[in-house]
mmCIF file of C-alpha atoms in Angstrom:
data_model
loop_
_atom_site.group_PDB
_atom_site.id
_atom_site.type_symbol
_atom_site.label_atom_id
_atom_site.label_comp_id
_atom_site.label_asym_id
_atom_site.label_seq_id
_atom_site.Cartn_x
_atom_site.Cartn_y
_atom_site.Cartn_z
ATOM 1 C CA UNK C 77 3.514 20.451 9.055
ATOM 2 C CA UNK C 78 4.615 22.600 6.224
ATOM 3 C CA UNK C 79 5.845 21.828 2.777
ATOM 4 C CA UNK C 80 8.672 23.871 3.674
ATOM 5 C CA UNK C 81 9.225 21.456 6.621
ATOM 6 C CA UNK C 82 8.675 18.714 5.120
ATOM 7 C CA UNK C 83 11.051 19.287 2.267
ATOM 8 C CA UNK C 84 14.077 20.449 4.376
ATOM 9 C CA UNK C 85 13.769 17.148 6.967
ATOM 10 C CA UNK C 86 14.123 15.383 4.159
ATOM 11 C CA UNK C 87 17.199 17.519 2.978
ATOM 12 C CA UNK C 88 18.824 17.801 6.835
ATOM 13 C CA UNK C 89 18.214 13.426 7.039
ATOM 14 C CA UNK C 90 19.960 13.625 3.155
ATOM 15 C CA UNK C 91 17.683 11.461 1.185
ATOM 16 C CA UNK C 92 15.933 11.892 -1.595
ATOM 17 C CA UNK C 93 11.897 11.533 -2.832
ATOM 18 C CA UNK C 94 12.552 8.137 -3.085
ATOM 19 C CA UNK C 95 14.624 7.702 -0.298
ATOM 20 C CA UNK C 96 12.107 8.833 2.173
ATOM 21 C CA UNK C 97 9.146 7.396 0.226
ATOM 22 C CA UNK C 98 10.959 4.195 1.017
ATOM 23 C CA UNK C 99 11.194 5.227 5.006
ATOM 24 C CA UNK C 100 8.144 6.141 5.545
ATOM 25 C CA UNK C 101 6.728 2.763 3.283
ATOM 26 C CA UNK C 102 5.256 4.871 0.735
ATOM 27 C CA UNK C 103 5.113 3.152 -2.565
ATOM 28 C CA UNK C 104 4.944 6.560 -4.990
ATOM 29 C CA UNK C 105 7.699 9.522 -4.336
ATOM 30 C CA UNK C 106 4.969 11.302 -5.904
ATOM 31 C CA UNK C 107 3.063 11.755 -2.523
ATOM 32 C CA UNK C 108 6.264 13.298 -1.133
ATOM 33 C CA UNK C 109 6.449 15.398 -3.826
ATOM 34 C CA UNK C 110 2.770 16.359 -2.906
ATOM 35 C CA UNK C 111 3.861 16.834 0.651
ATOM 36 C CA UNK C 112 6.384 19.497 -0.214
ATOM 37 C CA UNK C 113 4.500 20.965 -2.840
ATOM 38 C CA UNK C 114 1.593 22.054 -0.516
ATOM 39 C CA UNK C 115 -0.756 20.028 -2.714
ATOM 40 C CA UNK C 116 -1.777 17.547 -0.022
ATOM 41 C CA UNK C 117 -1.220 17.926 3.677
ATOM 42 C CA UNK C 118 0.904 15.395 5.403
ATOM 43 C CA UNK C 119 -1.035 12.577 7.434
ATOM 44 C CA UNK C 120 -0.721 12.373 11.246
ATOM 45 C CA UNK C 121 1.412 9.143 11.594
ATOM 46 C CA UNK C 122 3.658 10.525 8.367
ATOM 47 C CA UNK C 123 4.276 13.981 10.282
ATOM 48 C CA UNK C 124 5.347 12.083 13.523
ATOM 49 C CA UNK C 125 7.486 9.727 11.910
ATOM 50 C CA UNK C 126 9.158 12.726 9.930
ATOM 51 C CA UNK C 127 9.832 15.275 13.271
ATOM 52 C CA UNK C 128 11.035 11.778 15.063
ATOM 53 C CA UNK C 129 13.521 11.879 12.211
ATOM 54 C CA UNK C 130 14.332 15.014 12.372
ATOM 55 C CA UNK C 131 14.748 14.937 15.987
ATOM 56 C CA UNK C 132 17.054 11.913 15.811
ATOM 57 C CA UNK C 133 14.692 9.895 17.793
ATOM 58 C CA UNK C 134 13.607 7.650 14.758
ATOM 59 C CA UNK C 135 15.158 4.268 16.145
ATOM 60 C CA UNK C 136 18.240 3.024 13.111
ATOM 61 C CA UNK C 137 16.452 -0.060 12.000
ATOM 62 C CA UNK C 138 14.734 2.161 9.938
ATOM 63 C CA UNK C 139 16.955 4.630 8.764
ATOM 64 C CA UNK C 140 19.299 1.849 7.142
#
C-alpha cells in the first residue's frame, strides 16, 4: 500500500490522524503520519483493515 493510498482512505472514510490512529488501535497518530509520509511501510493486518474500510466491508462496531 502506498502513502498516497493510505492518506486518501483516510480522507474518503473522513477522519483524521487521530481518528484513524484510534480505528486501527494505534496509540501515536505519528505512525499514520509515517504511513502517508512513505517513511515506514504499512503492516499487513493495518493494510487489510484500511482497504476493508475503504471497501465498506469494515463491520460498524468499529467505525463508531
Amino acid at each position: 500500500m502506498t502513502p498516497a493510498q493510505v492518506k486518501a482512505i483516510r480522507q474518503r472514510a473522513g477522519l483524521t490522524l487521530d481518528g484513524l490512529a484510534r480505528l486501527l488501535r494505534i496509540s501515536d497518530k505519528r505512525t499514520v503520519q509515517r504511513w502517508e509520509r512513505g517513511d515506514v511501510p504499512v503492516s499487513g493486518p493495518a493494510s487489510i483493515v484500511l482497504e476493508m474500510l475503504d471497501a465498506g466491508e469494515l463491520p460498524e462496531r468499529f467505525t463508531t
